Each structure stands twice: as structure tokens, then as C-alpha cells.
Short mmCIF file of C-alpha atoms in Angstrom, two decimals:
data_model
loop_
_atom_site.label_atom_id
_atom_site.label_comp_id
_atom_site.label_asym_id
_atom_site.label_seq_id
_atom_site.Cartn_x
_atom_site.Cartn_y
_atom_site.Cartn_z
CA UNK A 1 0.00 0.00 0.00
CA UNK A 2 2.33 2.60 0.82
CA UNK A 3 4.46 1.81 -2.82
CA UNK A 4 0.54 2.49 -4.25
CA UNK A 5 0.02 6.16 -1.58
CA UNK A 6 3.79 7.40 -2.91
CA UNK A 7 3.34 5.90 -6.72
CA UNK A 8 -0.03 8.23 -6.79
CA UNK A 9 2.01 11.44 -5.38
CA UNK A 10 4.59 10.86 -7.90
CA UNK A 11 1.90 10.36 -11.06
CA UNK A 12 0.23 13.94 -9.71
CA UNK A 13 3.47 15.58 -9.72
CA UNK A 14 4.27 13.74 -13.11
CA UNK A 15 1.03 15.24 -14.56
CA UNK A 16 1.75 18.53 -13.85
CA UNK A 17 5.68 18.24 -15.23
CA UNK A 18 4.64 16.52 -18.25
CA UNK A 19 1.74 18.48 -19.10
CA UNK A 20 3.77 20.57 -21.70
CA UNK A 21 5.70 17.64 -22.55
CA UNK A 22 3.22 16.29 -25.36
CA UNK A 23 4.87 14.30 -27.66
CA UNK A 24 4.16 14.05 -31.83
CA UNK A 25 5.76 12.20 -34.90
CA UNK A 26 8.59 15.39 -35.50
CA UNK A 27 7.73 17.79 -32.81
CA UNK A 28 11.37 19.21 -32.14
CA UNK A 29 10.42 21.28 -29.04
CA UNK A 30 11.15 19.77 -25.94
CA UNK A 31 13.77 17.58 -27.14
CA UNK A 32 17.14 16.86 -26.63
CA UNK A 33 19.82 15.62 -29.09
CA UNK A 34 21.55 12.52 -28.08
CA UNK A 35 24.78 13.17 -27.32
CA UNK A 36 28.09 11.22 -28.59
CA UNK A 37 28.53 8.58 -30.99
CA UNK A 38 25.07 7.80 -31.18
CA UNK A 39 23.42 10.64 -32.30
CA UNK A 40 25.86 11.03 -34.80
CA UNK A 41 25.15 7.26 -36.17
CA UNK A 42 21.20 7.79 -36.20
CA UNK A 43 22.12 10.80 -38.70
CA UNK A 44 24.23 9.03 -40.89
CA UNK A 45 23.67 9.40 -44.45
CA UNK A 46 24.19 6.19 -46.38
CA UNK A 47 24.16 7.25 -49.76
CA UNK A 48 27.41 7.34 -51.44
CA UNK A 49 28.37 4.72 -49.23
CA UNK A 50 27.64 1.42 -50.44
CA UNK A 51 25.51 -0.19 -53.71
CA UNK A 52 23.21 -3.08 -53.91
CA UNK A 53 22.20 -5.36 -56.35
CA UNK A 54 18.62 -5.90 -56.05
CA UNK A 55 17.64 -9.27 -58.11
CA UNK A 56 15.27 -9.50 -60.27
CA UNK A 57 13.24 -12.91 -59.19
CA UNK A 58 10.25 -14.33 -60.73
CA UNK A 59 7.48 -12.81 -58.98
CA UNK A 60 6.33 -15.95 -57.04
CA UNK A 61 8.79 -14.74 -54.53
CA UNK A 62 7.18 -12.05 -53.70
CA UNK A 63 4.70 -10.20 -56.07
CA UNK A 64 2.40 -12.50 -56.68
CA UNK A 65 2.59 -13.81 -53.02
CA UNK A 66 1.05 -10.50 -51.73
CA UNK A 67 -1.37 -10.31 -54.07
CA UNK A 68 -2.93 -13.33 -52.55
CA UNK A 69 -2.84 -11.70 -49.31
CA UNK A 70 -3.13 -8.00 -48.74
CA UNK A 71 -2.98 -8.23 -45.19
CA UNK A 72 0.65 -8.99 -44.99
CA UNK A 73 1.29 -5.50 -45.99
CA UNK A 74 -0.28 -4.58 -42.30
CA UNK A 75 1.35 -6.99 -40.61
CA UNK A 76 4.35 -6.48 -37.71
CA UNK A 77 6.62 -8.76 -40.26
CA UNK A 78 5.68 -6.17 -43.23
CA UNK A 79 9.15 -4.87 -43.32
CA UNK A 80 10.22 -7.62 -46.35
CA UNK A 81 8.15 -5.95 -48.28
CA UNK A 82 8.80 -2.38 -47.45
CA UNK A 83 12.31 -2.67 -47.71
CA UNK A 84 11.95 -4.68 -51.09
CA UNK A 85 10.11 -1.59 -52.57
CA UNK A 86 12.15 1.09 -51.05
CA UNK A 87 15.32 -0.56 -52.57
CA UNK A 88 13.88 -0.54 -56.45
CA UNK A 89 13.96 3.22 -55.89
CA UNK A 90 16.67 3.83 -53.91
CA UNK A 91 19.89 6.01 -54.65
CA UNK A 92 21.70 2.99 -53.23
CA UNK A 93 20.65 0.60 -56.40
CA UNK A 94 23.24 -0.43 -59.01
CA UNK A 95 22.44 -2.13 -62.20
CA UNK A 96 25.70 -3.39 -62.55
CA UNK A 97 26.42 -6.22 -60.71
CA UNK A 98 29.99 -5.64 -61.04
CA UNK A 99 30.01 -2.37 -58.77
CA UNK A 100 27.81 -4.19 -56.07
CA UNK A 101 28.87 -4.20 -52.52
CA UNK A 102 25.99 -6.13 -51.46
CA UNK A 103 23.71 -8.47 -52.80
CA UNK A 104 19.92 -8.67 -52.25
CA UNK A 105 17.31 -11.27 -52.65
CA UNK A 106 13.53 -10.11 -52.45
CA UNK A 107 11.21 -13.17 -50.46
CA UNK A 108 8.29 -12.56 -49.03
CA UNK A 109 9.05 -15.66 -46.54
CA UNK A 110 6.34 -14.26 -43.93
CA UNK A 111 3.07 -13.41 -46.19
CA UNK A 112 1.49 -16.95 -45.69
CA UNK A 113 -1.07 -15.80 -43.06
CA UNK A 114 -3.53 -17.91 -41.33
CA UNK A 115 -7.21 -16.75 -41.32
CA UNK A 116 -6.47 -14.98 -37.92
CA UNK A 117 -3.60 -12.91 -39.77
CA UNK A 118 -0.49 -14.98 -38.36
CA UNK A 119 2.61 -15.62 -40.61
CA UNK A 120 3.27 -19.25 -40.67
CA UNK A 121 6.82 -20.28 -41.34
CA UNK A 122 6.92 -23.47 -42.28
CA UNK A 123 6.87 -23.02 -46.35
CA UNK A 124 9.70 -20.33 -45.57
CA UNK A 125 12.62 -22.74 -45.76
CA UNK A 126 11.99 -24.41 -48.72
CA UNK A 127 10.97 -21.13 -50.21
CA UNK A 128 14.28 -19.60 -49.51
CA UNK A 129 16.51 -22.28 -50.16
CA UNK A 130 14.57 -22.16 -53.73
CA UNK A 131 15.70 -18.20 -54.34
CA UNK A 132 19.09 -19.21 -53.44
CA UNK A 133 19.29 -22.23 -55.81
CA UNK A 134 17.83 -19.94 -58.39
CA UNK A 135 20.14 -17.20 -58.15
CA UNK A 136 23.55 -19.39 -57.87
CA UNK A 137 22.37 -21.18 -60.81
CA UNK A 138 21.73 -17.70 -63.42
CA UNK A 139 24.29 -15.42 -61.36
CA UNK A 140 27.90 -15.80 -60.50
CA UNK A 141 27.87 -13.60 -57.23
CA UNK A 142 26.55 -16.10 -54.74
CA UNK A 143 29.19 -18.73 -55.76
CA UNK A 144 32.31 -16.62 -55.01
CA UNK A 145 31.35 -15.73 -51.53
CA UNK A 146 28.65 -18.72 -50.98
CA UNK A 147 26.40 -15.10 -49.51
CA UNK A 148 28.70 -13.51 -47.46
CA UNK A 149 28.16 -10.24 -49.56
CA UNK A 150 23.89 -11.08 -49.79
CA UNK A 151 21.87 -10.04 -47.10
CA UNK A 152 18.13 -11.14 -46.68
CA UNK A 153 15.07 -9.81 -44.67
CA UNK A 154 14.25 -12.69 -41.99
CA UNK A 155 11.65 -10.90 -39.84
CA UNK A 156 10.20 -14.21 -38.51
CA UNK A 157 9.92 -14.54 -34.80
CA UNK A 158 12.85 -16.16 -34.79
CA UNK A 159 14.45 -14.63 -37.59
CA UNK A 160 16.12 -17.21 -40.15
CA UNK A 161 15.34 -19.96 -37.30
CA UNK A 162 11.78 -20.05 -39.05
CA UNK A 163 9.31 -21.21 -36.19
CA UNK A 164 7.34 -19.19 -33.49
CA UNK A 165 8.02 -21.49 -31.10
CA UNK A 166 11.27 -20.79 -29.20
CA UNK A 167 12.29 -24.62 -28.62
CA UNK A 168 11.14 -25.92 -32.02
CA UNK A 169 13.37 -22.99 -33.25
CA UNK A 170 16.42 -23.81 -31.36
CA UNK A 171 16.04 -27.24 -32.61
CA UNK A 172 16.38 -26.50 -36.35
CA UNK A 173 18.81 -23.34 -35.82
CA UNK A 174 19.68 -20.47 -38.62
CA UNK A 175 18.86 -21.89 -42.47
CA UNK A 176 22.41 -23.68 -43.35
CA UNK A 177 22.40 -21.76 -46.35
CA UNK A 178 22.13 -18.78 -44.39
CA UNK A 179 25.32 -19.01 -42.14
CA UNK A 180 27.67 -16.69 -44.26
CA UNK A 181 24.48 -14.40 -45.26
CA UNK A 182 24.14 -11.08 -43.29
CA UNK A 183 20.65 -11.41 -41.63
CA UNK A 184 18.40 -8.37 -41.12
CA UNK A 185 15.73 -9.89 -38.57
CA UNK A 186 13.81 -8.52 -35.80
CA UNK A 187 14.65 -11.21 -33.40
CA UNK A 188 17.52 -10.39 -31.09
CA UNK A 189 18.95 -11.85 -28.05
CA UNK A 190 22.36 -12.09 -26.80
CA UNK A 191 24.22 -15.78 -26.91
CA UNK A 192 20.92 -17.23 -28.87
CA UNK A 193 21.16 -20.06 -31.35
CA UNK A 194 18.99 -17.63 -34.08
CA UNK A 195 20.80 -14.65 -33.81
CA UNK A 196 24.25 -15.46 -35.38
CA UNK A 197 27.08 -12.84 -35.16
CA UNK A 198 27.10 -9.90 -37.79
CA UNK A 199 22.84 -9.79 -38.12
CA UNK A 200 21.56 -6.66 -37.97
CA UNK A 201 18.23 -5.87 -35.61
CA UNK A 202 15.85 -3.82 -36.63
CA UNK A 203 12.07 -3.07 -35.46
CA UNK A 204 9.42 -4.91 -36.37
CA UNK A 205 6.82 -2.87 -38.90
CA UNK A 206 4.03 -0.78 -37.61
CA UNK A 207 1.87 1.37 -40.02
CA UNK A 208 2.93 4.85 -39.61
CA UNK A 209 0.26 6.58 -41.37
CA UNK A 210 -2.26 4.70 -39.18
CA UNK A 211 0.00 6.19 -36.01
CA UNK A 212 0.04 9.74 -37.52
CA UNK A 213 -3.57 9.75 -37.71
CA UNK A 214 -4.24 8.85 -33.78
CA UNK A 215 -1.75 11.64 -32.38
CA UNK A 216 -3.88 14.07 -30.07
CA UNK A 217 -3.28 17.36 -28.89
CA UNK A 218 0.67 17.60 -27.72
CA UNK A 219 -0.73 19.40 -24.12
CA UNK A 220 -2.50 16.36 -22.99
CA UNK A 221 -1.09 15.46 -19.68
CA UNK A 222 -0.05 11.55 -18.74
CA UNK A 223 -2.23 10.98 -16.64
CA UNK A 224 -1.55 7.02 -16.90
CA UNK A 225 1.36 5.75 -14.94
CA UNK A 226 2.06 2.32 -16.70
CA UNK A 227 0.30 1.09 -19.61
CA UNK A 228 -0.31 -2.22 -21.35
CA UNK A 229 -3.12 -4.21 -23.57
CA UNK A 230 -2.11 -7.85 -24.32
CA UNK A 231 -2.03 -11.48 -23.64
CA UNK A 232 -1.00 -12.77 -20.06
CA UNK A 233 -1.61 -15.93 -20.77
CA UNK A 234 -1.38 -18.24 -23.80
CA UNK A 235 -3.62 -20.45 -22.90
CA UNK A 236 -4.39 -22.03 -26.11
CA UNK A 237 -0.50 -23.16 -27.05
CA UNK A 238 0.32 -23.26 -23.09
CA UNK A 239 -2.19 -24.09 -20.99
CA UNK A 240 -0.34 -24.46 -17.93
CA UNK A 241 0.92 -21.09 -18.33
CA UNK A 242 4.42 -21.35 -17.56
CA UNK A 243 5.81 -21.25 -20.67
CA UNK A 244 4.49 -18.04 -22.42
CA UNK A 245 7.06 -15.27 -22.50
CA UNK A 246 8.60 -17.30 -19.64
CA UNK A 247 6.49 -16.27 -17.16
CA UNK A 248 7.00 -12.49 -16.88
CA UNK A 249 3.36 -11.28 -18.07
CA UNK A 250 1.57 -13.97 -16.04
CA UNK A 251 3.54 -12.00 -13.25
CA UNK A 252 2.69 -8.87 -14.45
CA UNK A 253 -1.14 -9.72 -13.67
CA UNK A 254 -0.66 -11.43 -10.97
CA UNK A 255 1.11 -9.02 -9.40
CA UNK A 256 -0.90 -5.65 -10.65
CA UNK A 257 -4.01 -6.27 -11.80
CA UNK A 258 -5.56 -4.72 -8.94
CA UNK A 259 -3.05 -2.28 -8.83
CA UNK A 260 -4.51 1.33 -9.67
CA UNK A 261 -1.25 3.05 -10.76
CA UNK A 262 -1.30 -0.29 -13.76
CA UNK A 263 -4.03 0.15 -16.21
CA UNK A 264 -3.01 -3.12 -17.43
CA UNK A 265 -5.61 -5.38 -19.77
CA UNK A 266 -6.24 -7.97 -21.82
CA UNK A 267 -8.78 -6.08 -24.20
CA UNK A 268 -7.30 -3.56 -27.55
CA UNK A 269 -9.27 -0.68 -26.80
CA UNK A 270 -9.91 1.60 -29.90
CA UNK A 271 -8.26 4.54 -28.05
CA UNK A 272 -5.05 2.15 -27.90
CA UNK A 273 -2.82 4.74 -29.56
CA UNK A 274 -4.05 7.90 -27.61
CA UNK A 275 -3.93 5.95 -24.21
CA UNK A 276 -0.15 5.36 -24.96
CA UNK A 277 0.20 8.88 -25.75
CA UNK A 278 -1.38 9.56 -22.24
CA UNK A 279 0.94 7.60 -20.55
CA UNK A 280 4.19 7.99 -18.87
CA UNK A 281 5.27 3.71 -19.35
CA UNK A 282 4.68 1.48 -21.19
CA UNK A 283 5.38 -2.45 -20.84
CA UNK A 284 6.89 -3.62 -23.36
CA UNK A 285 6.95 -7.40 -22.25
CA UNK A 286 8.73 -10.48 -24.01
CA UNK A 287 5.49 -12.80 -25.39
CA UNK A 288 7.15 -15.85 -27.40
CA UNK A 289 9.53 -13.81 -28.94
CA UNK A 290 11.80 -10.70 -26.80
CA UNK A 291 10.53 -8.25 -29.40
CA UNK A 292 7.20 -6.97 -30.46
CA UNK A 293 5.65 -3.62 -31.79
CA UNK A 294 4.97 -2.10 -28.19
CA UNK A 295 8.76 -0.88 -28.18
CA UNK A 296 8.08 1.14 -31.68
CA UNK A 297 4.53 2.26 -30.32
CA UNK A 298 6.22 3.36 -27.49
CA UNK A 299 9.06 5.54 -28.78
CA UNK A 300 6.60 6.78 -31.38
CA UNK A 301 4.34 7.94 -29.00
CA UNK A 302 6.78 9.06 -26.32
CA UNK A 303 5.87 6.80 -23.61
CA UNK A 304 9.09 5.35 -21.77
CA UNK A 305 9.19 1.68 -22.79
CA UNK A 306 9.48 -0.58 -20.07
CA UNK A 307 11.62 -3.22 -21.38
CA UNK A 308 11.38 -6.75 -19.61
CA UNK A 309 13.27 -9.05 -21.57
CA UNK A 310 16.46 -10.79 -20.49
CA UNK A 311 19.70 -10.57 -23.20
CA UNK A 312 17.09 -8.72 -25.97
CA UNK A 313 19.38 -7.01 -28.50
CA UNK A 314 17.15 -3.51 -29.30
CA UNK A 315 17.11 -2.86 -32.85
CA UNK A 316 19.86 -0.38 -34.42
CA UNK A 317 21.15 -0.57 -31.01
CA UNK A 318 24.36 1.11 -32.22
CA UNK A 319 22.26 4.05 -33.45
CA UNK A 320 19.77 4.18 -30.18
CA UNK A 321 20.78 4.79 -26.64
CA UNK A 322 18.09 2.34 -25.28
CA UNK A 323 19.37 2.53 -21.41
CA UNK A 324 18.91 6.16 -21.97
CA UNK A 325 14.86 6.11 -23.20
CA UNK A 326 13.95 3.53 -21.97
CA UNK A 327 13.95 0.79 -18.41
CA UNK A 328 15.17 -2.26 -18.22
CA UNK A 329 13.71 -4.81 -15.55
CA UNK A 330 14.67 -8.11 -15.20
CA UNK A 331 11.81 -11.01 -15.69
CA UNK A 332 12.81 -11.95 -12.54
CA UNK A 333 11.87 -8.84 -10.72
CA UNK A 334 8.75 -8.14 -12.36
CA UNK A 335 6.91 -8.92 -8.88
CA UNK A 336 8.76 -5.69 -7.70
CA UNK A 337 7.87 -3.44 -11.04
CA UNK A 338 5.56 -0.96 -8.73
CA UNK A 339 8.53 0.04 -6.64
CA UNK A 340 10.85 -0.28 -9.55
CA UNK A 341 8.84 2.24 -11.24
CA UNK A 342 8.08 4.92 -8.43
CA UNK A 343 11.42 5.37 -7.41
CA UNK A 344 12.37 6.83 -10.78
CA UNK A 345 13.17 10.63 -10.12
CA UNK A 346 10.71 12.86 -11.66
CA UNK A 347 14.15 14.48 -13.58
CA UNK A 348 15.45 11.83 -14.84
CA UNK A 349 11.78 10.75 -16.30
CA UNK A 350 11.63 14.37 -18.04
CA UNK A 351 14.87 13.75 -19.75
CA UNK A 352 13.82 10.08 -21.32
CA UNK A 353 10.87 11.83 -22.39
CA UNK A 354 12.90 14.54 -23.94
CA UNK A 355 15.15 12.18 -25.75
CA UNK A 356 11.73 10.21 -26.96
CA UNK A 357 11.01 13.73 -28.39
CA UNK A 358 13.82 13.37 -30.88
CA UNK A 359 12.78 13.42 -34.13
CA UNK A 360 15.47 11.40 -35.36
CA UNK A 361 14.64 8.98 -32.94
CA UNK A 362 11.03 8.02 -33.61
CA UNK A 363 12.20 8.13 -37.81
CA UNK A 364 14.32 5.59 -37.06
CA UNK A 365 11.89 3.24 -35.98
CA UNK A 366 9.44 3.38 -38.68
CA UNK A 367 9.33 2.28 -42.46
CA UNK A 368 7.44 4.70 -43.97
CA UNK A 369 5.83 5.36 -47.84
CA UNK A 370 7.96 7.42 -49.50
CA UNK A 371 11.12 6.95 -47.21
CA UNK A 372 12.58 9.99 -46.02
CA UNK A 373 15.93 10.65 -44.23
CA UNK A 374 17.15 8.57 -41.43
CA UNK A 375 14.18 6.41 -41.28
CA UNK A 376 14.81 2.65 -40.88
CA UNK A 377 15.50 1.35 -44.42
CA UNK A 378 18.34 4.41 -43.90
CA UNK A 379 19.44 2.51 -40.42
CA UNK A 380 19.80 -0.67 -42.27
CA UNK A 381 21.84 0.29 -45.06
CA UNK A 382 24.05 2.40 -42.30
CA UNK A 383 24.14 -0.87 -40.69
CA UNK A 384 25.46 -2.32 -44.45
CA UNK A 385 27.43 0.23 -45.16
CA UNK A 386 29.47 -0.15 -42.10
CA UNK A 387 30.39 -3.57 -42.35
CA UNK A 388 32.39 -2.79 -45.40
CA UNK A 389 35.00 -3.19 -47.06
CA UNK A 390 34.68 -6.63 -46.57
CA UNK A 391 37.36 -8.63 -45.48
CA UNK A 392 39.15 -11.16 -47.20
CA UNK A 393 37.05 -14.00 -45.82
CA UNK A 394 34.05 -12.65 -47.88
CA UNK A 395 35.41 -14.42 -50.93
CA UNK A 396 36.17 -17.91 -51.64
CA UNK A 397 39.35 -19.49 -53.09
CA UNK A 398 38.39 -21.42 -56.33
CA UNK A 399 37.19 -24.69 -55.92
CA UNK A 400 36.30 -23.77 -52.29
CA UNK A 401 33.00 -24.83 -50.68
CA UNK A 402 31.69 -24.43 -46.70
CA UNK A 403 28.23 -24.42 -46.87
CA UNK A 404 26.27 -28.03 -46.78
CA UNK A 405 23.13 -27.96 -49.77
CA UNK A 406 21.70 -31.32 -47.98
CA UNK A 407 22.20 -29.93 -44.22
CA UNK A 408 18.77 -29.45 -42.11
CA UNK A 409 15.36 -30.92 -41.67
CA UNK A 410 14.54 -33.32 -44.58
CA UNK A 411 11.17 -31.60 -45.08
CA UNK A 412 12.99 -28.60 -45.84
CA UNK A 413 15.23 -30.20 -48.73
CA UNK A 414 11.80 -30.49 -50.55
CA UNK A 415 11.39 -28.56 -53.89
CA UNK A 416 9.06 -25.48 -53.34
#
């Protein structure tokens, strides 16, 4: 109780602090530059930098994929698609192979949606490992470095792992044909069997016009201390509910449900957006996977994201100083979130929120139509264009082979 009496002192004086504090998409009052390194990576300009080679594959990779199924362009694993389009236009583009510093390969490996609107990955292997026959058998590029120059878009749950279960995902491990590939995937998490060294994390896709069109008045005051809407429990794939994002949302409820500084729920309210945008955290839990849209919500939004996942690796972490804008609390001490929470000085809130009000910051966690400067296909190709020149391990001696054609699950050695 007396965590709850000094928790609802702190939220009054929070109100009144953050009352001018309104946050919007590029609102550049109020904010502060990040200083060092960091800020100077988020503005990076890529162009001039690096080319790719963007290959031209029959469209039943991708093209005629969507076209089945509009809904993956809506979809948290939309950023395949995004980045495939941005790239046809890009200043970055070569047409001359020759010139390339990196290689790219457009599959749509997540748009096979069930009837609920969730990717299923288990066409995805044989669907890749059918792009990468293709292009080693009509391009020479592939064969000198066996990918090491190629990067592909994995935004699975478990990036190039290809299953949203965690166990069933550590049992098959990265796509052997992807082990010299540079993987751009939103799964990350420190000394994990599907994040191999060299990938590069980005954010998973959320529609930014949709976002643009729920901002409300900058003035509103936070008048919500900690926000989430989501599962708690997966009862349908766990039942016995230890499982699920290891535990850490069951303890959430548990914990706070009857909590009144937590407006914490199950049900997606319609005002979802504009209750973010009214409050000062948000949770921004692990489910089955460490990552999920809440953390670009949040940022976008300018509600500190309360990050409870163990070993996550943020996207463009490089770029973003995540210990900075955000909280980290271990899964472990989610029981003790409340006082976590309220002992926060009131300062040092005002200052994440004033870093949240970068600009630079909230473009570099969205994808948007057109791109525009330092957005996140920008962040990736930084991310690209920073791994090069590549070494001399990038290319193969003649005759020289690593990678195994028959290694992996036998279903996934079928033609697709």
C-alpha cells in the first residue's frame, strides 16, 4: 500500500511536469539531441556509401505472393516488403552487378497468413533455399562468396530460425544456407542459437500513417502511470501457463491487476494509440519472442518503454541509446515493477521523455511510404554500409566450398 500512496504522489506531480511535454511524430520542441557517438550514427547518411544489387526474381517470390494476401502488408513482419520496394527506388541501387557491394534477394518468406492474420513459417525454408538455388544457378555472385556479400530480410519470430516457437526454433537453428548471409531480422537476443554474429536488428513494422492519424493534442497530460493491452496468458498453445514469454506477463497480472497506478488489460481498446500517448510507461513485455511492436509504439508515441526481456538485442542498437529512453527490468523482478517504477526521479523521467522527443529517434523506428531521411531502411543500409569493405574471408578461393546444400530438416530439402 504505501508503494501504491507514494506511486499516486509521484503520477500527480508527473502530470503537472509533463503536461507541456506532449509528444508528436517530428515535434522538435522539448527535445534533446543525443549526445556522442550515437546521435551522430542515427544521422548518418548512407548514400554514397555502399551499392546493392537488387535481383530480379520471378514474382512468385514475392509479387504475386502478396497479391494473394493483402494483409501482410499490415502486418508487424511487413518490413520484407517495405524494404523490397524502397530498394527498387533507392539512390543505393546499381544495375551493374559488377560495382555491387551487397547483394539482395527479395522473399516474401512471412506473407502466408492464417485466417487470424499470423505468418506461418513453415513453407519459408523451402521457399528460400529455392531463391538461393535460383540465383547461384543464373548469377555468378553467390558462388564466389557462398552469400557472405547477400543479405536477406528474416523478420520471422525467430528470424532465419523459421518457427514461433522458441524450442522448435532452437532445434532446427539459422537456415544452413544462411550461415555466411548477413541477416536483417527482428529477433535479437544475446548468446541465442537464431541470432548469429554480424545480423543486424531492426524493429518490427508498424503502419505509420495509421499512427500519424491517432496523435492528439501535444498538451495532454499523462495521466496514466504504466500502460499495457495484451495477452498474459497463452492459454491455447500453453495451458499451464508457464511457458508463455517465460512467465513475466503472467507475473505482471498477478502481481498488478488490482493495482490502480497499472491500467493493465487484456482487451485492444480503440483509443489504444491515444492511451499510450497519455501515458508515462509502457510495458513492453517479451510474449514468445523478446521483441514486439509495443517498443516502436512506445518511442513513437513518447511513452518510456518498459523493457522486460532478459539478453534482448534492441534494434539499431548502435544508433539508439536504449538505457537512456527507456527501463530495463529483469523477468525476474517483475513482482517488484511498482517500486521499480516509483522510485524513478521525476528528472530523470523528463529527460527520457525529452530524448523520446527526438525526431530522429522516432524516424528511425518506422518504415514509412515514401522513405525519407534517417528512417529505418536508412538505419539498415548504415548498418550495411558499415560492415564494409569486406574482409578477405568474404570471398572464396576457387574450388572452395563451406556451406552443406543437404544440411537441415529433410522436409525442408523439398522442392518449393
Amino acid at each position: 500500500m504505501r508503494s501504491w500512496s507514494r506511486g499516486i504522489f509521484v503520477l500527480l506531480y508527473l502530470a503537472l511536469l509533463l503536461k507541456i511535454e506532449g509528444l508528436k511524430f517530428h515535434r522538435s520542441e522539448h527535445s534533446e539531441r543525443i549526445s556522442g557517438s550515437a546521435g551522430d550514427v542515427l544521422e548518418d547518411n548512407p548514400v554514397g556509401r555502399l551499392k546493392v544489387f537488387v535481383y530480379e526474381l520471378p514474382s512468385k517470390y514475392n509479387k504475386k505472393i502478396l497479391q494473394k494476401d493483402q494483409r501482410c502488408l499490415n502486418h508487424m513482419f511487413a518490413a520484407e516488403i517495405f524494404m523490397h520496394r524502397f530498394l527498387l527506388s533507392s539512390a543505393v541501387r546499381t544495375f551493374n552487378p559488377e560495382e555491387a557491394d551487397w547483394f539482395y534477394t527479395p522473399v516474401y518468406s512471412t506473407c502466408d497468413l492464417t485466417p487470424n492474420g499470423l505468418p506461418l513459417p513453415f513453407k519459408s525454408p523451402r521457399m528460400m533455399r529455392s531463391a538461393i538455388q535460383l540465383i547461384s544457378s543464373n548469377w555468378p555472385y553467390w558462388n564466389r562468396t557462398e552469400g557472405a556479400d547477400h543479405f536477406f530480410i528474416v523478420p520471422h519470430d525467430f528470424g532465419a530460425c523459421f518457427h514461433y516457437q522458441e524450442e522448435k526454433a532452437i532445434e532446427r537453428g539459422i537456415l544452413p544456407l544462411l550461415q555466411r548471409a548477413t541477416l536483417v531480422q527482428t529477433f535479437g537476443q544475446r548468446n541465442h542459437v537464431c541470432l548469429k554474429d554480424g545480423s543486424i536488428t531492426v524493429p518490427p513494422y508498424a503502419p505509420p500513417q495509421k499512427m500519424q492519424s491517432h496523435l492528439i493534442p501535444p498538451d495532454t497530460p499523462r495521466s496514466i502511470f504504466v500502460y499495457f493491452r495484451g495477452l498474459f496468458y497463452d492459454v491455447g498453445n500453453d495451458p499451464e501457463g508457464g511457458y508463455y514469454a517465460r512467465g513475466a506477463r503472467a507475473a505482471v497480472w498477478e502481481n498488478f491487476k488490482n493495482n490502480p497506478l497499472f491500467d493493465i488489460s487484456t482487451e485492444h481498446p480503440t483509443t489504444y494509440y491515444e492511451d499510450m500517448q497519455r501515458a508515462i510507461f509502457c510495458l513492453c513485455p517479451l510474449g514468445w519472442a523478446p521483441w514486439s511492436p509495443r517498443l516502436v509504439e512506445a518511442v513513437i508515441f513518447g511513452c518510456i518503454p518498459v523493457i522486460i526481456a532478459d539478453d534482448i538485442v534492441l534494434p539499431f542498437a548502435d544508433a539508439i541509446p536504449w538505457e537512456d529512453i527507456g527501463m530495463f527490468v529483469a523477468e525476474k523482478d517483475v513482482p517488484n515493477l511498482d517500486t521499480i517504477l516509483t522510485s524513478i526521479p521525476p528528472e530523470e523521467i523528463l529527460r527520457k521523455q525529452r530524448l523520446l522527443a527526438n525526431p530522429s529517434m522516432k524516424q528511425a523506428m518506422l518504415f514509412p511510404t515514401p522513405a525519407q531521411s534517417g528512417d529505418a531502411f536508412h538505419q539498415i543500409l548504415n548498418g550495411l554500409a558499415r560492415k564494409l569493405p569486406h574482409d578477405k574471408s568474404t570471398y572464396l578461393k576457387p574450388g572452395e566450398k563451406s556451406l552443406n546444400w543437404t544440411a537441415g530438416p529433410v522436409g525442408d530439402l523439398k522442392p518449393w
